[in-house]
Coordinates of C-alpha atoms in Angstrom, one line a residue:
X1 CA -46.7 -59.1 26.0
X2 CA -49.9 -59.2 27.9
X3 CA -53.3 -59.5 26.5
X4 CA -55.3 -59.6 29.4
X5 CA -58.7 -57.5 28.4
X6 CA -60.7 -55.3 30.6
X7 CA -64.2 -56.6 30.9
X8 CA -65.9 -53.6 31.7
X9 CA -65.9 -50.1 32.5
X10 CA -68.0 -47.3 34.5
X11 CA -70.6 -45.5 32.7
X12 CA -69.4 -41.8 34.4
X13 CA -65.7 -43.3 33.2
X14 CA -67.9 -43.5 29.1
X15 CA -69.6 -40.5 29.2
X16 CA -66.3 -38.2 30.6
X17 CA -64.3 -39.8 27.7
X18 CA -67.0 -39.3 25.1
X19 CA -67.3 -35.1 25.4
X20 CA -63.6 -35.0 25.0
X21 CA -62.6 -37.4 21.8
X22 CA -65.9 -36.3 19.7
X23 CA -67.8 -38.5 18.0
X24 CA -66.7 -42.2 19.4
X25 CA -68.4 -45.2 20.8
X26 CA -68.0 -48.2 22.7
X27 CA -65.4 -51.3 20.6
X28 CA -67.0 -54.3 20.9
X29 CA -64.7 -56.9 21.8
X30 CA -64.3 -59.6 19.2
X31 CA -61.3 -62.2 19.2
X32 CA -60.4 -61.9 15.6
X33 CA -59.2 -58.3 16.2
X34 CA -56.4 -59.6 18.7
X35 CA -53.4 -58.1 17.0
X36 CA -50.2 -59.0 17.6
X37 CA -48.2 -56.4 15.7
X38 CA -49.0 -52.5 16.5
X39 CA -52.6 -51.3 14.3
X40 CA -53.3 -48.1 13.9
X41 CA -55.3 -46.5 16.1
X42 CA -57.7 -46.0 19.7
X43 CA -57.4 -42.7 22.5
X44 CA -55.2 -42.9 25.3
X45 CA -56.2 -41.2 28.4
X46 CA -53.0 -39.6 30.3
X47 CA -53.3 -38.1 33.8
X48 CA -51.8 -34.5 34.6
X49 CA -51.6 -32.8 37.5
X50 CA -50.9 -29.5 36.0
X51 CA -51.9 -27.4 33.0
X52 CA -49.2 -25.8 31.2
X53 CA -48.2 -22.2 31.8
X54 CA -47.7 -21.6 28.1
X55 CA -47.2 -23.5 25.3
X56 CA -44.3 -21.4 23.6
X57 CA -41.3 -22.8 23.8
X58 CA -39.0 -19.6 24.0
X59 CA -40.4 -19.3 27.5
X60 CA -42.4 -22.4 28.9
X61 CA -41.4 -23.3 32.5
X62 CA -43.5 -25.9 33.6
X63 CA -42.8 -29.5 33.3
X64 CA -46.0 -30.4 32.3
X65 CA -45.9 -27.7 29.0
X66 CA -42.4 -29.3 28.5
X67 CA -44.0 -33.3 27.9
X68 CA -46.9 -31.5 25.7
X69 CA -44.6 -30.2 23.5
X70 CA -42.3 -32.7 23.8
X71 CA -44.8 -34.4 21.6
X72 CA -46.3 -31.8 19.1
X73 CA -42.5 -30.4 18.1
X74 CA -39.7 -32.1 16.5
X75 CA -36.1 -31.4 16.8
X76 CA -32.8 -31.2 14.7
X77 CA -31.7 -34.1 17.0
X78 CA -33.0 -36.0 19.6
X79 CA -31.9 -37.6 22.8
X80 CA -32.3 -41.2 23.9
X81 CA -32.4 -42.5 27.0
X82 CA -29.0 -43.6 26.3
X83 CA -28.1 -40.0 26.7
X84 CA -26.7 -40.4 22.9
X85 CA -27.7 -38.1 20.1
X86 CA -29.4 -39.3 17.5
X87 CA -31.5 -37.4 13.8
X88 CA -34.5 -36.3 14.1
X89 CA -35.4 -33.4 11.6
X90 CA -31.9 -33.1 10.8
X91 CA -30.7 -36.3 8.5
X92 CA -26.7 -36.0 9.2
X93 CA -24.3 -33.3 10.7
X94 CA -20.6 -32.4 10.2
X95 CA -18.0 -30.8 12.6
X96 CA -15.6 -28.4 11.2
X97 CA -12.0 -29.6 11.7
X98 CA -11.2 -26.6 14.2
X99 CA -14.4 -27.2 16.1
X100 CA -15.5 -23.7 15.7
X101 CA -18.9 -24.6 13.2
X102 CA -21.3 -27.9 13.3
X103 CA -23.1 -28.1 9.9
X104 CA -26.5 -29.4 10.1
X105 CA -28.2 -30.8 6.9
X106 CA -32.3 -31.6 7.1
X107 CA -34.6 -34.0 5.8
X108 CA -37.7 -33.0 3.9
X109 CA -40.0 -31.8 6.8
X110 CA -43.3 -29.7 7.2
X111 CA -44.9 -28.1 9.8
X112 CA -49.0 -28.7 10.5
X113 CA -50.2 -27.0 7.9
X114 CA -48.1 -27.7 5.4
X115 CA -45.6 -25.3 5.0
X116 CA -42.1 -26.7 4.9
X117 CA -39.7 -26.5 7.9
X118 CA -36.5 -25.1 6.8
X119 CA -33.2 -24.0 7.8
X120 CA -35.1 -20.2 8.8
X121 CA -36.8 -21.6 11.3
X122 CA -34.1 -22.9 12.8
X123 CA -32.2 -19.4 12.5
X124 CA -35.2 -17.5 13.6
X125 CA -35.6 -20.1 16.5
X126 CA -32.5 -19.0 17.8
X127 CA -32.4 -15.4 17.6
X128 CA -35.7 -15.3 19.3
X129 CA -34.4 -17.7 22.5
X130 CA -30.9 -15.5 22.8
X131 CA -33.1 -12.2 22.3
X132 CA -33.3 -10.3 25.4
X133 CA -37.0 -9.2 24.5
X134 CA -38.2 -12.3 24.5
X135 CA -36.6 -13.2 28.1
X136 CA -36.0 -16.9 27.4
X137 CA -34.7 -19.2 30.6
X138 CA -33.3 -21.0 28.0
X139 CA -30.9 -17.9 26.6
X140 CA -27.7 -19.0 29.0
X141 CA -27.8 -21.9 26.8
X142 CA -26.8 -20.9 24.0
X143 CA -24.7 -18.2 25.1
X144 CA -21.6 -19.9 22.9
X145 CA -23.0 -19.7 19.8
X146 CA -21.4 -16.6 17.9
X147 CA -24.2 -17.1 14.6
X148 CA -26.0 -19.2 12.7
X149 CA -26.1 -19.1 9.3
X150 CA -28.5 -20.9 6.2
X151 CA -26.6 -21.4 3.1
X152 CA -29.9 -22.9 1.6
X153 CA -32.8 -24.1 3.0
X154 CA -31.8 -27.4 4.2
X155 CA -28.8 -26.4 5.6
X156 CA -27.6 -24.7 9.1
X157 CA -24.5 -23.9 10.1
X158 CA -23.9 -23.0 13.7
X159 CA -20.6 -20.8 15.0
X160 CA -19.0 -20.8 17.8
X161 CA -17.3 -18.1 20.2
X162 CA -14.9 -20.9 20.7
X163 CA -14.8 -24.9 20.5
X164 CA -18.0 -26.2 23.0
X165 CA -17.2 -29.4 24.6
X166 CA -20.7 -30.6 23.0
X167 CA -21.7 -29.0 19.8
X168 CA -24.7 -31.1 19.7
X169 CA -26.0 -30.4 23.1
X170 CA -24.8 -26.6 22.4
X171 CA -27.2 -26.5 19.7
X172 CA -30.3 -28.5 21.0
X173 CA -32.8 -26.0 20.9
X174 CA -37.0 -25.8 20.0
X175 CA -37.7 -25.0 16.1
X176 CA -40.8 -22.2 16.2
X177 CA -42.5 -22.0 12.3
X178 CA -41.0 -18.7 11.4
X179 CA -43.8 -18.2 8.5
X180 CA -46.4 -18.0 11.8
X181 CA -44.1 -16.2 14.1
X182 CA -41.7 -13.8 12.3
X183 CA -44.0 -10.9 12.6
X184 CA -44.7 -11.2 15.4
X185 CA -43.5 -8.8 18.4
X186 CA -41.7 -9.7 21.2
X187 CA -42.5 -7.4 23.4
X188 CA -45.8 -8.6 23.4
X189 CA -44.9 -12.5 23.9
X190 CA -47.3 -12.8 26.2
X191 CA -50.8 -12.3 23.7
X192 CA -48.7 -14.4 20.8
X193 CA -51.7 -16.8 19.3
X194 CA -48.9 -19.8 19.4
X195 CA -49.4 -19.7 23.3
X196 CA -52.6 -21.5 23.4
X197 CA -52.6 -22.9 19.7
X198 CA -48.9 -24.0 19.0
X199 CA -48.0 -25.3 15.8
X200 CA -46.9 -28.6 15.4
X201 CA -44.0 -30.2 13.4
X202 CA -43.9 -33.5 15.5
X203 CA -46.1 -36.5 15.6
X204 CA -49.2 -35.4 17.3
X205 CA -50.8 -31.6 16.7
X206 CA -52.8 -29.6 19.6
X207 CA -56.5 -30.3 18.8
X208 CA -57.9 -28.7 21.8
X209 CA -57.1 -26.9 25.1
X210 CA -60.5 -26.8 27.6
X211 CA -58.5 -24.6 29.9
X212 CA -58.4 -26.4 33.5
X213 CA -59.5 -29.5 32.3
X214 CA -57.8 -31.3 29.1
X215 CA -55.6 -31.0 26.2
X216 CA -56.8 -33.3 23.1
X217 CA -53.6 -34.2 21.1
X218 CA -54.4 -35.9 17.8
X219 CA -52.2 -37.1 14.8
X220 CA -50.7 -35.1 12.5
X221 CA -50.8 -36.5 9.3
X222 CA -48.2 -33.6 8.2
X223 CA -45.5 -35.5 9.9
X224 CA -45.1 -39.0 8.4
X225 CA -41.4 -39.2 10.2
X226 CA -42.9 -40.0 13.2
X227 CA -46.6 -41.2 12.5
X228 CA -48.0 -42.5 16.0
X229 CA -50.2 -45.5 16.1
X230 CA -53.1 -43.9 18.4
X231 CA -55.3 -41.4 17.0
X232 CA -55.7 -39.0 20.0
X233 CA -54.1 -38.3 23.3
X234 CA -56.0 -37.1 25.7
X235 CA -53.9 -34.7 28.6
X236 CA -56.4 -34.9 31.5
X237 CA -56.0 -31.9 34.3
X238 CA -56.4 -33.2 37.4
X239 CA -54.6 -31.7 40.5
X240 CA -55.4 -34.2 43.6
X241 CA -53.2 -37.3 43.9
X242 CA -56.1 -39.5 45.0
X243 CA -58.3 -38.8 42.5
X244 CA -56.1 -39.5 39.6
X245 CA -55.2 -42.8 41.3
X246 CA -59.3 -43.6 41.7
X247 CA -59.6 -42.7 37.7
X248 CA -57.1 -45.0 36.7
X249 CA -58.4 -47.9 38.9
X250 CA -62.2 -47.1 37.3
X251 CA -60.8 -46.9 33.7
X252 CA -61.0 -43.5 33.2
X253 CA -57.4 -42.9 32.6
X254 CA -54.5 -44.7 31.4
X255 CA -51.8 -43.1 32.7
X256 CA -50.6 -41.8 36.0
X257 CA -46.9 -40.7 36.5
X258 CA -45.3 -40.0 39.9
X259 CA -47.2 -42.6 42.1
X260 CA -47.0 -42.4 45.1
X261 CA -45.2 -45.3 47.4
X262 CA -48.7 -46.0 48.8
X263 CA -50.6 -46.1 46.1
X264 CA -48.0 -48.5 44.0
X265 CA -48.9 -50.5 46.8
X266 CA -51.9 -50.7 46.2
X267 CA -51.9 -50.3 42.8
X268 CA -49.2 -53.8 42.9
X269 CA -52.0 -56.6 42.2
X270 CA -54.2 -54.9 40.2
X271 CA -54.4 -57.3 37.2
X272 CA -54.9 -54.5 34.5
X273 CA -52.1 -51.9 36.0
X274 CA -48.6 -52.3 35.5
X275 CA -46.0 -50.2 37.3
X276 CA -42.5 -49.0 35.7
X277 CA -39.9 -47.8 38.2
X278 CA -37.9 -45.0 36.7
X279 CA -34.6 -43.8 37.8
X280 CA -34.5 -40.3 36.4
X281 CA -32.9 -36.7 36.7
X282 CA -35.0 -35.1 39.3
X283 CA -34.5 -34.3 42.7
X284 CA -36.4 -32.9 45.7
X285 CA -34.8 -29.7 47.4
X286 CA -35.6 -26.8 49.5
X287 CA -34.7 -23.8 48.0
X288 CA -33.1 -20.9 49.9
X289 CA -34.2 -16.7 49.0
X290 CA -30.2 -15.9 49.7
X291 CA -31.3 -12.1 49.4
X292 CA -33.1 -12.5 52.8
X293 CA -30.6 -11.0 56.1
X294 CA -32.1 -14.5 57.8
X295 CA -30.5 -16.8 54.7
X296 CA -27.6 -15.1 53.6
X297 CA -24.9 -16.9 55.5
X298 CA -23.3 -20.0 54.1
X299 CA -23.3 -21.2 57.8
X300 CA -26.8 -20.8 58.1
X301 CA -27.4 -22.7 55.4
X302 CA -25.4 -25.3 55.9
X303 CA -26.8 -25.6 59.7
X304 CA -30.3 -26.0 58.3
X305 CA -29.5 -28.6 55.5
X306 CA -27.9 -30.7 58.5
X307 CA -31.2 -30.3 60.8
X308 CA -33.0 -32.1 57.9
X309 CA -33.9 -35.8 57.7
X310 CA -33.1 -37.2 54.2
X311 CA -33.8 -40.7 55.5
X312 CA -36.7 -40.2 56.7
X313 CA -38.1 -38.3 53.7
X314 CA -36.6 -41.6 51.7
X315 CA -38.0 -44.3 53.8
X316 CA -41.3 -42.7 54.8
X317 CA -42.5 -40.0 52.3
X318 CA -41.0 -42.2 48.9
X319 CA -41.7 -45.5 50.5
X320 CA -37.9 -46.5 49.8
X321 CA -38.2 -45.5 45.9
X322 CA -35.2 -43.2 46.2
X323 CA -32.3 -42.0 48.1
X324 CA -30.7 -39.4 50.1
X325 CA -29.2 -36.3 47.7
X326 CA -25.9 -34.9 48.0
X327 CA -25.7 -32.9 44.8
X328 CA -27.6 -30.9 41.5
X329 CA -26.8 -33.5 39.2
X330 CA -27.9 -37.1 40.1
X331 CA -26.5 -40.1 39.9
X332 CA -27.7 -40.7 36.3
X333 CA -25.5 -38.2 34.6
X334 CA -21.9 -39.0 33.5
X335 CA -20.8 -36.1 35.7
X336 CA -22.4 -37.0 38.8
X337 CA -20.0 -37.0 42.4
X338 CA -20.1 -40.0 43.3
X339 CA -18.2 -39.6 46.6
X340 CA -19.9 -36.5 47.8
X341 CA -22.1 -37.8 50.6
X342 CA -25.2 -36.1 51.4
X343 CA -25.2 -33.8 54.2
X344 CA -26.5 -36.4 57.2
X345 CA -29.3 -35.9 60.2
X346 CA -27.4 -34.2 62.5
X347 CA -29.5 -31.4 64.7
X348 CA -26.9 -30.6 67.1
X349 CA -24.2 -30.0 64.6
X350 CA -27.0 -27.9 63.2
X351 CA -27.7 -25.6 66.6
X352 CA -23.7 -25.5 67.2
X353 CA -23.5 -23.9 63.5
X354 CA -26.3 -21.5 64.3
X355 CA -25.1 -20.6 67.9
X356 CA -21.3 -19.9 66.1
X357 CA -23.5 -17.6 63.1
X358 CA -24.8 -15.5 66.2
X359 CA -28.6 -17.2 66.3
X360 CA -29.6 -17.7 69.8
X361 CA -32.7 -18.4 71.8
X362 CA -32.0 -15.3 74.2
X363 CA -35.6 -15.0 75.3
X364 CA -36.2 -18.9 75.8
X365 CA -39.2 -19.2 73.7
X366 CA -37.4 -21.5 71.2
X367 CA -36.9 -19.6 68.2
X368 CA -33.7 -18.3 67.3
X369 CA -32.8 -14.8 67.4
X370 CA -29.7 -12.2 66.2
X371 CA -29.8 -8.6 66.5
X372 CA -33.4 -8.6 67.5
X373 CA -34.1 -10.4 64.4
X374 CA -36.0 -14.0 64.5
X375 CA -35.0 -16.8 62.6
X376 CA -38.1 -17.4 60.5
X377 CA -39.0 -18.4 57.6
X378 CA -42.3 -19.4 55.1
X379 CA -41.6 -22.3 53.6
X380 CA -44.0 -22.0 49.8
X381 CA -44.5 -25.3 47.9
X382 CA -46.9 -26.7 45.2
X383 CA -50.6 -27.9 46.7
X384 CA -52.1 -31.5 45.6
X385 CA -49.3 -33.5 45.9
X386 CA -48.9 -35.9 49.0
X387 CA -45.2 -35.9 48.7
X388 CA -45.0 -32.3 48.6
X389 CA -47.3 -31.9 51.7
X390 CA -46.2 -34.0 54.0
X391 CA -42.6 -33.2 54.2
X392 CA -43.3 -29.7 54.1
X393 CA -44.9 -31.1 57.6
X394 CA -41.2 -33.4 58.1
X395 CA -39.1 -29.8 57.0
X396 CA -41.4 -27.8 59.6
X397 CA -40.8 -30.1 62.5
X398 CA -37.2 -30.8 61.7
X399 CA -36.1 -27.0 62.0
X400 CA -38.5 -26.1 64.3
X401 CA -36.1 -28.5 66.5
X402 CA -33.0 -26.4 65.7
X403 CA -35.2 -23.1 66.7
X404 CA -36.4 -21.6 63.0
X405 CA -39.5 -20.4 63.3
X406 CA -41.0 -22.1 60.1
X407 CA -45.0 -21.4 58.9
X408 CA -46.2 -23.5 55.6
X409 CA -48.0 -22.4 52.5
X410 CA -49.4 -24.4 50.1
X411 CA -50.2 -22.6 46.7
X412 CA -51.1 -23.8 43.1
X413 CA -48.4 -23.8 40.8
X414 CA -49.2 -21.1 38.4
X415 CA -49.0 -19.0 41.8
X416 CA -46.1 -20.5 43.2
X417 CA -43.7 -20.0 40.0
X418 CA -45.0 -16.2 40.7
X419 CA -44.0 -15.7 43.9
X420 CA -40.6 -17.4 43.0
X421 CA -39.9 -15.2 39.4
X422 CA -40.8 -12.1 41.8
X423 CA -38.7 -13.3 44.3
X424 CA -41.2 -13.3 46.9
X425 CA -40.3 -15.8 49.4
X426 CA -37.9 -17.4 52.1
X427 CA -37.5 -21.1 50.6
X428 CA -39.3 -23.3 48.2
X429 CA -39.7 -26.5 48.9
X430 CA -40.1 -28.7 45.4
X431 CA -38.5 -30.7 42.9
X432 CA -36.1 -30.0 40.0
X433 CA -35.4 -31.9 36.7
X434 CA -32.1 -31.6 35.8
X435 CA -31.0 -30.5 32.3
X436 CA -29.7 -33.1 29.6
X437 CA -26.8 -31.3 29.2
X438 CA -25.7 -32.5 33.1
X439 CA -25.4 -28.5 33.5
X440 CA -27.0 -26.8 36.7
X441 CA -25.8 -23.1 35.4
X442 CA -29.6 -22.4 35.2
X443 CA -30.2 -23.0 38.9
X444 CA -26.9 -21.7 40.4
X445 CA -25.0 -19.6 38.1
X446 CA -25.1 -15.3 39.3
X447 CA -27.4 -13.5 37.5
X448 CA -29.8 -16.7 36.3
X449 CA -32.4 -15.0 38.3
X450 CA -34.2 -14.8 35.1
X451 CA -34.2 -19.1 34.8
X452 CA -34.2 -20.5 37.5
X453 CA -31.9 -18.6 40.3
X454 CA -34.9 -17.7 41.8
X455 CA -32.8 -17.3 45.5
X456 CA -30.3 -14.8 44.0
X457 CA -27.3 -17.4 44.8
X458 CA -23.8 -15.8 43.6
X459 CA -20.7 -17.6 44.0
X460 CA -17.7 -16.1 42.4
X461 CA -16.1 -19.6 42.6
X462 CA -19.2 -21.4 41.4
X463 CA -18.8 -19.6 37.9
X464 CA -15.6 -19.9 37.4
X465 CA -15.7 -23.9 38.0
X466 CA -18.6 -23.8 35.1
X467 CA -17.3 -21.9 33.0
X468 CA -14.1 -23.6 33.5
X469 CA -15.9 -27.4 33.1
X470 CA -18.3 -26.5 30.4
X471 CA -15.2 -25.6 28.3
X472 CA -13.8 -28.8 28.4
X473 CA -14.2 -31.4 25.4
X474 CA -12.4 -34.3 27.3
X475 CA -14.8 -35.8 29.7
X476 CA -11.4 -36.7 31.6
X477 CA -10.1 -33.5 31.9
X478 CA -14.0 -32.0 33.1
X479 CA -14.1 -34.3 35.9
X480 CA -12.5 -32.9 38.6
X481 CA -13.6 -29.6 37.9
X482 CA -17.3 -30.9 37.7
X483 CA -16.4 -32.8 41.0
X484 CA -15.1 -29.4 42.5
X485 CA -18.0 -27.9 41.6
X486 CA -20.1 -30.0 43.7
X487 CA -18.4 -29.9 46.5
X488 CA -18.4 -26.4 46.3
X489 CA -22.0 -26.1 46.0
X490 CA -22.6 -28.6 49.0
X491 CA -20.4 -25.8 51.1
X492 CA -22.2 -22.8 50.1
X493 CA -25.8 -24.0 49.9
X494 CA -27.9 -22.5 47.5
X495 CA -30.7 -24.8 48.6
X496 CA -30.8 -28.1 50.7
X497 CA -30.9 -31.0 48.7
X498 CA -32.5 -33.6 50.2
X499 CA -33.4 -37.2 48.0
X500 CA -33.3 -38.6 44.4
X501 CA -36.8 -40.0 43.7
X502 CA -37.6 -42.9 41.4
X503 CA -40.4 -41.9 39.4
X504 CA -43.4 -44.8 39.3
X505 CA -45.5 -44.8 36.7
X506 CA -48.4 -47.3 36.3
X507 CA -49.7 -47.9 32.7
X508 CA -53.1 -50.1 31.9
X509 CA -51.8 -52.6 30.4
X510 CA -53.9 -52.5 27.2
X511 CA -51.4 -49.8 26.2
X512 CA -48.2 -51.9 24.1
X513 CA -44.8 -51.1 23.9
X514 CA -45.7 -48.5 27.0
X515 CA -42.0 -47.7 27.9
X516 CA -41.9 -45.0 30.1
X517 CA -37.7 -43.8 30.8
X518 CA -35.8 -41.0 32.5
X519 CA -36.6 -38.5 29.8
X520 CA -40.2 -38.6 30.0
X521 CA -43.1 -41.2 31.6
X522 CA -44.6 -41.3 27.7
X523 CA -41.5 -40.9 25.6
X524 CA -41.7 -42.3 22.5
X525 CA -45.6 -42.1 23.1
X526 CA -45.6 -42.4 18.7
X527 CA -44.2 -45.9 19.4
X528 CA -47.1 -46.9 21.7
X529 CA -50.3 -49.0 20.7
X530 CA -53.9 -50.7 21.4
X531 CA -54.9 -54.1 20.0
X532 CA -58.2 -52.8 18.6
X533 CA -60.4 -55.8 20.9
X534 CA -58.6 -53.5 24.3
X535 CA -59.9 -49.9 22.4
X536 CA -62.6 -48.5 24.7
X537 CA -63.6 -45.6 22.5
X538 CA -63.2 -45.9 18.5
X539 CA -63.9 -43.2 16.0
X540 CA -66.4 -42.9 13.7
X541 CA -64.0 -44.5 10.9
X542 CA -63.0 -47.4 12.9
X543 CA -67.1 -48.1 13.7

């Protein structure tokens, strides 16, 4: 394990740290504190480039609200990065003999403020994400579940419609504190006080939200379980690539996620940086508004995804940390195709497909036109990311070459999940993490316009092959419809799937037992460390 101690830091990189932790000061470095086994203890810094929407997990959307409470919420059961189930709140579970119940039995457990968690909050949980009130994405999910039922307070048992392929996955849902929230109405989800001020059952608790420039995570003591080593977590907001790059070379952070190729570069020979490559469950796509006379043809979709260079977004925009897509679940799920080939650069395939759909360039002024309609479309994508940017530049260029008329707009992201939830726009151009479950119902299923079917898609076929391998319990059996599927959705493109990243995240390395995997760049941040000679601000106990 490396040692290596920082010998210095910036004064601005002090002063910014000490107004968010409170009352801290500078750790003198002293040899006898080297510690080989984990101590109690020190702030990490963590670098985000987005505040959450909400932190409510009936209706959160953004990725970054999912990692915050990722780490202030506990779970029945947890995931590892094995993909295996494992406890969590719940200490053992039993399925019934005809597969129609799952019997979950909990552990002593409290939430923040003392109040045990029980078996009603996991019942209350439930009714509110399946309640049509609330509008959860997550509803679809849970679709199977007939009831759940408490025989006492430590015990849950779930029912199903009929025999899930996955009861545990089936019934992997948040826990909300039904003593806080069971009053509450909601109708009026939207001015709940658990939106800015959750409460927490997991091993950090929400100490503060500056709104557009931190969240302060500190321990919770009410959750022995899983009792982290650091005293506080400090989520820092910052939008621009380059600047959360500088703050982790100056010290100021310690913990930037989705690095660009350049930067890791860069970043390779620092001696106080170390970079994890991650191969993980996202994938970049461009996302077609099917309801628009311009997308609605299959042909035209396909035409478009074929007039787009995946290698070039690969070797160019990812600097080789990826590779060309074919398909909504990637290569790390069990389900994955692995002989569906992505869709490869070929523009004149693309203008013969267009030409055969009744696009043409009658006027000669190279844009496309049918009926006296133009092909054009505004291509919307997330602002202050470099990967983002430029191949929204690469997408423009590659179908302005096939005749679309193609204009770019850059938005923040609170704005761009707007104009996608109102349906306001021609294609999105972003990236997706796929679902545990190895389930893209949410994106392409008809009717998930309230997840994440935010292009209207609807293919008859499409449900029936999910409905048809969601229902199978033999992973054997699932296969080939799951393959089906795939090939199905490569046909009919709901959006243009273009690479597989690998996520790079660079650590300082005064952070032990940093282990950063698909699930999450700081899962398992309870696990994770700081000798006290590497802490760079201490608390007022530890002076």
């Amino acid at each position: 394990m490396d040692r290596r101690q920082r010998r210095g830091i910036a004064l601005a990189a002090m002063l910014a740290v000490l107004t968010t932790v409170g009352a801290c000061g500078r750790a003198e470095r002293r040899p006898d504190q080297a510690a080989e086994t984990p101590v109690p203890g020190g702030t990490a810094v963590v670098a985000v480039a987005d505040e959450p929407d909400v932190l409510n997990s009936l209706v959160r959307t953004s990725a970054v609200a999912g990692t915050v409470l990722s780490l202030i919420e506990a779970s029945l059961i947890e995931m590892t990065p094995a993909l295996l189930w494992e406890p969590q709140v719940a200490e053992r579970w039993e399925v019934a003999p005809d597969s129609l119940s799952i019997t979950y039995h909990l552990r002593p457990w409290c939430w923040e403020d003392g109040a045990p968690l029980t078996s009603a909050d996991v019942r209350l949980s439930w009714q509110l994400l399946t309640d049509p009130r609330v509008g959860s994405p997550r509803a679809d999910l849970l679709r199977d579940i007939a009831d759940v039922t408490t025989p006492d307070s430590a015990t849950v048992v779930y029912r199903f419609r009929q025999p899930p392929a996955d009861p545990l996955t089936l019934t992997f849902h948040a826990i909300v504190p039904a003593h806080v929230v069971a009053d509450l109405d909601p109708t009026r989800l939207d001015r709940w006080p658990t939106n800015r001020r959750p409460l927490a059952s997991g091993p950090f608790r929400l100490d503060s939200w500056d709104a557009g420039s931190q969240l302060v995570l500190a321990r919770n003591p009410a959750c022995p379980q899983l009792q982290p080593y650091l005293d506080r977590v400090v989520l820092r907001v910052m939008p621009d690539e380059t600047a959360r790059i500088l703050a982790l070379e100056a010290g100021e952070v310690d913990v930037v996620s989705d690095v660009a190729p350049a930067a890791a570069r860069r970043l390779a020979d620092h001696p106080e940086i170390g970079l994890h490559e991650v191969s993980g469950r996202v994938f970049g796509f461009l996302m077609w508004n099917t309801r628009r006379p311009q997308l609605a043809s299959p042909t035209v979709r396909k035409a478009l995804s074929l007039a787009i260079d995946r290698g070039r977004f690969v070797d160019d925009l990812l600097g080789g940390y990826g590779e060309p897509a074919a398909s909504y679940l990637p290569p790390v799920l069990w389900n994955h195709d692995r002989d569906l080939a992505p869709d490869p650069f070929r523009p004149d395939s693309a203008r013969a497909l267009l030409a055969a759909a009744g696009w043409r360039d009658g006027d000669g002024d190279g844009v496309r036109e049918r009926d006296g309609l133009p092909l054009r479309i505004e291509i919307i994508y997330r602002s202050g990311d470099s990967v983002r940017e430029n191949g929204a530049v690469v997408l423009r260029q590659n179908l302005r070459d096939v005749g679309v008329d193609v204009s770019l707009r850059a938005l923040e992201l609170g704005t761009a999940l707007d104009f996608l939830r109102g349906g306001r726009f021609d294609a999105y151009w972003g990236e997706f993490q796929a679902n545990l479950y190895a389930d893209p119902s949410p994106l392409v299923q008809s009717g998930a316009t309230d997840r994440f079917n935010f292009g209207g898609y609807a293919n008859a076929r499409v449900d029936s092959l999910l409905a048809a391998a969601r229902a199978c319990r033999d992973r054997g059996i699932a296969r080939p419809l799951w393959d089906a599927l795939q090939v199905e959705l490569a046909a009919d493109q709901p959006a243009a799937v273009i690479y597989y990243p690998r996520q790079i995240v660079a650590i300082n390395r005064r952070l032990r037992d940093a282990t950063p995997d698909m699930l999450s760049p700081v899962n398992y941040l309870h696990r994770w460390w700081i000798a006290p000679a590497d802490r760079r601000w201490m608390s007022a106990q530890e002076r």
